[in-house]
Amino acid sequence: MFSARTPSSVGTDALARLSWHDFEHLLAEHYRDQGWKVEYRSPPASLKQLEGAFDLRLYRGNETVIVQCKHWDAAEVQLHEVNELLGTMLNEAATRGVLVTRGRYSADARAVPRRQPRLQLIDGDVLRAMLKLLDHLDTSIPGMALPTVAARGRGRPRRASDRETGSRLLPVLLAAAIALLLGLFVWHAMSRRVEPVPPPAATDKAAGTAPATPPAAAAPVATPPPPPAAALPPAPAPEPSISRELQERARLRESKDTGSSPESRRQAEDAMKVMERNTREVGSAD
């Protein structure tokens, strides 16, 4: 079944220089990168062992895809070879099928996927986009997208090495960041040292630098106590007329009490009444 036709005109590029083993290995790695589990149909020891129906079986979830690469070096793949893959898909109960070549397909062969969407034809241009770093082609079928960047066989160890380097650098960078933050915290704490507070007791030296004491509120003026009674000025002496009347009244009272005649007592009483009336008039005049 292997078509030993003349290779395509682009037989001097890197894809044309690949051996069969390298080609199949890169194709399997490509599908592994897409999340497929790859199973070889038979150990690819030589081209004669590729006479089987397909070369790779892919598994992902409930999907099963068969990949046929036996026409990989054909200049042009014809319609009957595409129909053979459709029959193999039915026999293997595959959900999808992929036919790979580094050449091209005839017009009749290219018309088949339009009638059978489960079939994907990969020619040399699409294959170069899959296995090289090209992102300007998009020939994916529904449910199976092609990558924009193809992974070569030696690319996987390099990516793993990059991940290991990143995993080693992450703890170092984290420790450096923590140390830097601790240093900044210590420096900030040292720069904010509290100045010593001066003692509360005032001294002669500290008197000049001590803050001015706010003026105290003015004390209320106390009312002077009244002067003692002894300090009061003497009462003015009674007038002479009043003094004489008082003396005369005392004399008349004495003469009344000494047992004089009734006439004398009556006169004394009249004189006392007159003196009392005069005394009241004098008081009211004052």
Short mmCIF file of C-alpha atoms in Angstrom, two decimals:
data_model
loop_
_atom_site.label_atom_id
_atom_site.label_comp_id
_atom_site.label_asym_id
_atom_site.label_seq_id
_atom_site.Cartn_x
_atom_site.Cartn_y
_atom_site.Cartn_z
CA MET A 1 0.00 0.00 0.00
CA PHE A 2 2.97 2.29 0.33
CA SER A 3 3.15 4.65 -2.62
CA ALA A 4 6.74 4.95 -3.82
CA ARG A 5 6.16 7.98 -5.96
CA THR A 6 8.63 10.72 -6.60
CA PRO A 7 8.78 13.09 -3.65
CA SER A 8 7.39 16.56 -3.99
CA SER A 9 9.35 19.41 -5.47
CA VAL A 10 10.10 20.77 -2.02
CA GLY A 11 12.36 17.84 -1.26
CA THR A 12 15.30 19.85 -0.05
CA ASP A 13 13.70 21.34 3.09
CA ALA A 14 13.92 19.99 6.63
CA LEU A 15 10.70 17.98 6.29
CA ALA A 16 12.02 16.12 3.21
CA ARG A 17 15.26 15.29 5.01
CA LEU A 18 13.47 13.63 7.92
CA SER A 19 13.73 9.85 8.19
CA TRP A 20 10.60 7.79 8.66
CA HIS A 21 11.31 7.17 12.34
CA ASP A 22 11.92 10.86 13.04
CA PHE A 23 8.80 11.83 11.13
CA GLU A 24 6.55 9.42 13.03
CA HIS A 25 8.15 10.37 16.35
CA LEU A 26 7.54 14.10 15.78
CA LEU A 27 3.96 13.43 14.72
CA ALA A 28 3.29 11.35 17.84
CA GLU A 29 4.83 14.05 20.05
CA HIS A 30 2.62 16.64 18.40
CA TYR A 31 -0.54 14.76 19.33
CA ARG A 32 0.72 14.06 22.86
CA ASP A 33 1.12 17.80 23.33
CA GLN A 34 -2.55 18.16 22.36
CA GLY A 35 -3.56 15.85 25.21
CA TRP A 36 -4.00 12.64 23.23
CA LYS A 37 -2.83 9.23 24.35
CA VAL A 38 -0.79 7.84 21.43
CA GLU A 39 -0.59 4.14 20.64
CA TYR A 40 1.63 2.74 17.87
CA ARG A 41 -0.05 0.24 15.61
CA SER A 42 3.20 -1.72 15.24
CA PRO A 43 6.84 -0.95 16.00
CA PRO A 44 8.02 1.21 13.05
CA ALA A 45 11.16 -0.76 12.22
CA SER A 46 11.10 -0.32 8.43
CA LEU A 47 8.92 0.93 5.60
CA LYS A 48 7.80 -2.60 4.71
CA GLN A 49 6.24 -2.95 8.14
CA LEU A 50 4.00 0.02 7.37
CA GLU A 51 1.72 -2.00 5.08
CA GLY A 52 -0.93 -2.10 7.85
CA ALA A 53 -4.12 -0.17 7.71
CA PHE A 54 -2.94 2.70 9.94
CA ASP A 55 0.06 3.77 11.97
CA LEU A 56 -1.14 5.62 15.10
CA ARG A 57 -4.21 5.31 17.28
CA LEU A 58 -5.17 8.30 19.44
CA TYR A 59 -7.35 8.24 22.56
CA ARG A 60 -8.89 11.17 24.46
CA GLY A 61 -12.06 10.75 26.46
CA ASN A 62 -14.61 8.93 24.33
CA GLU A 63 -12.86 9.77 21.06
CA THR A 64 -10.72 7.38 19.05
CA VAL A 65 -8.73 8.70 16.07
CA ILE A 66 -6.62 6.67 13.65
CA VAL A 67 -3.71 8.33 11.81
CA GLN A 68 -2.38 6.88 8.55
CA CYS A 69 1.11 7.96 7.44
CA LYS A 70 2.02 5.30 4.87
CA HIS A 71 1.67 7.78 1.99
CA TRP A 72 3.84 10.33 3.71
CA ASP A 73 6.44 10.55 0.91
CA ALA A 74 3.98 10.51 -2.03
CA ALA A 75 3.97 13.43 -4.43
CA GLU A 76 0.17 13.26 -4.73
CA VAL A 77 -2.39 11.12 -2.91
CA GLN A 78 -5.34 9.97 -5.01
CA LEU A 79 -9.02 9.43 -4.26
CA HIS A 80 -8.93 5.66 -3.78
CA GLU A 81 -6.31 5.97 -1.03
CA VAL A 82 -8.59 8.36 0.83
CA ASN A 83 -11.48 5.91 0.44
CA GLU A 84 -9.31 3.16 1.90
CA LEU A 85 -8.92 5.21 5.08
CA LEU A 86 -12.70 5.66 5.28
CA GLY A 87 -13.11 1.89 5.18
CA THR A 88 -10.50 1.45 7.90
CA MET A 89 -12.34 3.95 10.09
CA LEU A 90 -15.50 1.86 9.81
CA ASN A 91 -13.67 -1.36 10.62
CA GLU A 92 -11.91 0.14 13.65
CA ALA A 93 -15.02 2.01 14.90
CA ALA A 94 -12.99 5.21 14.96
CA THR A 95 -14.68 8.56 15.51
CA ARG A 96 -12.19 10.38 13.28
CA GLY A 97 -9.46 9.65 10.76
CA VAL A 98 -6.34 11.55 9.66
CA LEU A 99 -4.37 10.98 6.45
CA VAL A 100 -0.88 12.50 6.41
CA THR A 101 1.45 13.16 3.47
CA ARG A 102 4.28 15.54 2.81
CA GLY A 103 3.09 15.93 -0.78
CA ARG A 104 -0.39 17.02 -1.85
CA TYR A 105 -3.85 15.61 -2.61
CA SER A 106 -5.72 15.44 -5.88
CA ALA A 107 -8.83 17.50 -6.45
CA ASP A 108 -11.11 14.47 -6.04
CA ALA A 109 -9.37 13.51 -2.80
CA ARG A 110 -9.73 17.04 -1.40
CA ALA A 111 -13.47 16.89 -2.03
CA VAL A 112 -13.98 13.91 0.29
CA PRO A 113 -13.68 15.79 3.64
CA ARG A 114 -16.46 18.10 2.52
CA ARG A 115 -18.76 15.08 2.41
CA GLN A 116 -17.15 13.32 5.38
CA PRO A 117 -16.32 15.90 8.12
CA ARG A 118 -14.83 13.13 10.29
CA LEU A 119 -11.91 12.85 7.86
CA GLN A 120 -8.91 15.21 7.92
CA LEU A 121 -6.33 15.44 5.13
CA ILE A 122 -2.93 16.86 6.05
CA ASP A 123 -0.66 17.81 3.15
CA GLY A 124 2.91 19.09 3.14
CA ASP A 125 2.04 22.72 3.88
CA VAL A 126 -0.12 21.85 6.87
CA LEU A 127 2.46 19.31 8.04
CA ARG A 128 5.17 21.97 8.05
CA ALA A 129 2.89 24.17 10.13
CA MET A 130 2.43 21.32 12.61
CA LEU A 131 6.07 20.32 12.95
CA LYS A 132 7.66 23.77 12.67
CA LEU A 133 7.08 27.13 14.38
CA LEU A 134 4.47 28.45 11.94
CA ASP A 135 1.15 29.94 13.02
CA HIS A 136 -0.38 31.30 9.81
CA LEU A 137 -2.23 28.10 8.82
CA ASP A 138 -5.38 26.72 10.46
CA THR A 139 -6.50 23.38 9.06
CA SER A 140 -7.98 21.86 12.19
CA ILE A 141 -11.12 19.76 12.09
CA PRO A 142 -13.89 20.17 14.69
CA GLY A 143 -12.85 18.74 18.02
CA MET A 144 -9.15 18.38 17.15
CA ALA A 145 -7.31 21.70 16.93
CA LEU A 146 -3.82 21.96 15.52
CA PRO A 147 -1.19 23.84 17.53
CA THR A 148 0.23 27.13 16.44
CA VAL A 149 3.66 26.08 17.65
CA ALA A 150 4.92 22.59 16.87
CA ALA A 151 7.04 20.75 19.39
CA ARG A 152 10.09 18.94 18.12
CA GLY A 153 11.37 15.82 19.84
CA ARG A 154 14.24 17.64 21.49
CA GLY A 155 11.99 20.47 22.54
CA ARG A 156 10.26 18.56 25.34
CA PRO A 157 13.37 18.05 27.49
CA ARG A 158 14.19 21.71 27.00
CA ARG A 159 10.76 22.80 28.20
CA ALA A 160 11.01 20.44 31.16
CA SER A 161 14.39 21.93 31.98
CA ASP A 162 12.91 25.42 31.85
CA ARG A 163 10.17 24.38 34.25
CA GLU A 164 12.69 22.85 36.64
CA THR A 165 14.80 26.01 36.53
CA GLY A 166 11.73 28.12 37.24
CA SER A 167 10.71 25.88 40.14
CA ARG A 168 14.19 26.24 41.65
CA LEU A 169 14.29 30.00 41.21
CA LEU A 170 10.88 30.60 42.75
CA PRO A 171 11.85 29.74 46.39
CA VAL A 172 15.07 31.76 46.04
CA LEU A 173 13.20 34.82 44.80
CA LEU A 174 10.59 34.41 47.51
CA ALA A 175 13.25 34.20 50.24
CA ALA A 176 15.02 37.28 48.84
CA ALA A 177 11.77 39.24 48.86
CA ILE A 178 11.06 38.24 52.47
CA ALA A 179 14.59 39.22 53.55
CA LEU A 180 14.23 42.59 51.83
CA LEU A 181 10.93 43.27 53.57
CA LEU A 182 12.40 42.34 56.97
CA GLY A 183 15.36 44.66 56.38
CA LEU A 184 13.07 47.55 55.51
CA PHE A 185 10.98 46.88 58.61
CA VAL A 186 14.02 46.88 60.93
CA TRP A 187 15.41 50.06 59.35
CA HIS A 188 12.08 51.79 59.71
CA ALA A 189 11.80 50.75 63.36
CA MET A 190 15.34 51.97 64.16
CA SER A 191 14.74 55.33 62.49
CA ARG A 192 11.70 55.98 64.67
CA ARG A 193 13.40 55.76 68.08
CA VAL A 194 11.54 57.74 70.76
CA GLU A 195 13.45 60.69 72.31
CA PRO A 196 13.99 60.47 76.17
CA VAL A 197 11.47 62.43 78.22
CA PRO A 198 13.05 65.03 80.64
CA PRO A 199 12.45 64.48 84.41
CA PRO A 200 9.41 66.26 85.81
CA ALA A 201 11.38 68.08 88.56
CA ALA A 202 12.45 71.56 87.38
CA THR A 203 16.14 72.50 87.75
CA ASP A 204 18.02 75.71 87.19
CA LYS A 205 19.43 74.48 83.89
CA ALA A 206 16.14 73.11 82.65
CA ALA A 207 14.30 76.29 83.66
CA GLY A 208 15.44 78.11 80.49
CA THR A 209 14.28 75.33 78.17
CA ALA A 210 11.13 74.38 80.05
CA PRO A 211 7.95 75.46 78.33
CA ALA A 212 6.37 78.60 79.67
CA THR A 213 3.74 77.97 82.31
CA PRO A 214 0.42 79.49 81.31
CA PRO A 215 -0.61 82.38 83.59
CA ALA A 216 -2.84 81.36 86.44
CA ALA A 217 -6.32 82.74 86.64
CA ALA A 218 -6.66 85.87 88.76
CA ALA A 219 -7.80 85.06 92.29
CA PRO A 220 -11.06 86.75 93.36
CA VAL A 221 -10.61 89.78 95.60
CA ALA A 222 -11.63 88.92 99.16
CA THR A 223 -14.00 91.33 100.90
CA PRO A 224 -12.27 92.77 104.00
CA PRO A 225 -13.92 91.67 107.25
CA PRO A 226 -15.84 94.31 109.18
CA PRO A 227 -13.80 96.08 111.86
CA PRO A 228 -14.24 94.87 115.44
CA ALA A 229 -16.65 96.58 117.70
CA ALA A 230 -13.84 98.15 119.68
CA ALA A 231 -12.61 99.95 116.62
CA LEU A 232 -15.97 101.68 115.97
CA PRO A 233 -15.98 105.41 116.72
CA PRO A 234 -17.62 106.41 120.03
CA ALA A 235 -21.26 107.35 119.90
CA PRO A 236 -21.82 111.07 119.97
CA ALA A 237 -22.59 112.45 123.44
CA PRO A 238 -26.21 113.38 124.07
CA GLU A 239 -27.07 116.99 123.75
CA PRO A 240 -27.05 119.06 126.99
CA SER A 241 -30.82 119.66 127.01
CA ILE A 242 -31.61 115.99 126.84
CA SER A 243 -29.05 115.28 129.53
CA ARG A 244 -30.56 117.83 131.79
CA GLU A 245 -34.03 116.45 131.28
CA LEU A 246 -32.85 112.98 132.14
CA GLN A 247 -31.20 114.19 135.29
CA GLU A 248 -34.28 116.17 136.27
CA ARG A 249 -36.49 113.14 135.67
CA ALA A 250 -34.30 111.05 137.89
CA ARG A 251 -34.40 113.65 140.62
CA LEU A 252 -38.19 113.91 140.50
CA ARG A 253 -38.54 110.14 140.63
CA GLU A 254 -36.31 110.07 143.72
CA SER A 255 -38.30 112.78 145.42
CA LYS A 256 -41.52 110.92 144.68
CA ASP A 257 -40.15 107.78 146.18
CA THR A 258 -38.84 109.44 149.35
CA GLY A 259 -42.30 110.04 150.78
CA SER A 260 -42.92 113.75 150.10
CA SER A 261 -46.34 115.37 150.38
CA PRO A 262 -49.11 114.53 147.97
CA GLU A 263 -48.86 117.97 146.47
CA SER A 264 -45.20 117.51 145.85
CA ARG A 265 -45.75 114.09 144.30
CA ARG A 266 -48.45 115.49 142.03
CA GLN A 267 -46.18 118.26 140.88
CA ALA A 268 -43.41 115.81 140.31
CA GLU A 269 -45.68 113.60 138.19
CA ASP A 270 -46.82 116.62 136.14
CA ALA A 271 -43.24 117.64 135.62
CA MET A 272 -42.31 114.10 134.50
CA LYS A 273 -45.19 114.02 131.99
CA VAL A 274 -44.09 117.36 130.57
CA MET A 275 -40.52 116.12 130.30
CA GLU A 276 -41.61 112.89 128.61
CA ARG A 277 -43.69 114.86 126.09
CA ASN A 278 -40.76 117.13 125.39
CA THR A 279 -38.52 114.10 124.97
CA ARG A 280 -40.88 112.56 122.38
CA GLU A 281 -41.07 115.84 120.47
CA VAL A 282 -37.32 116.13 120.44
CA GLY A 283 -36.97 112.52 119.18
CA SER A 284 -39.52 113.04 116.42
CA ALA A 285 -37.76 116.27 115.36
CA ASP A 286 -34.45 114.33 115.05
#
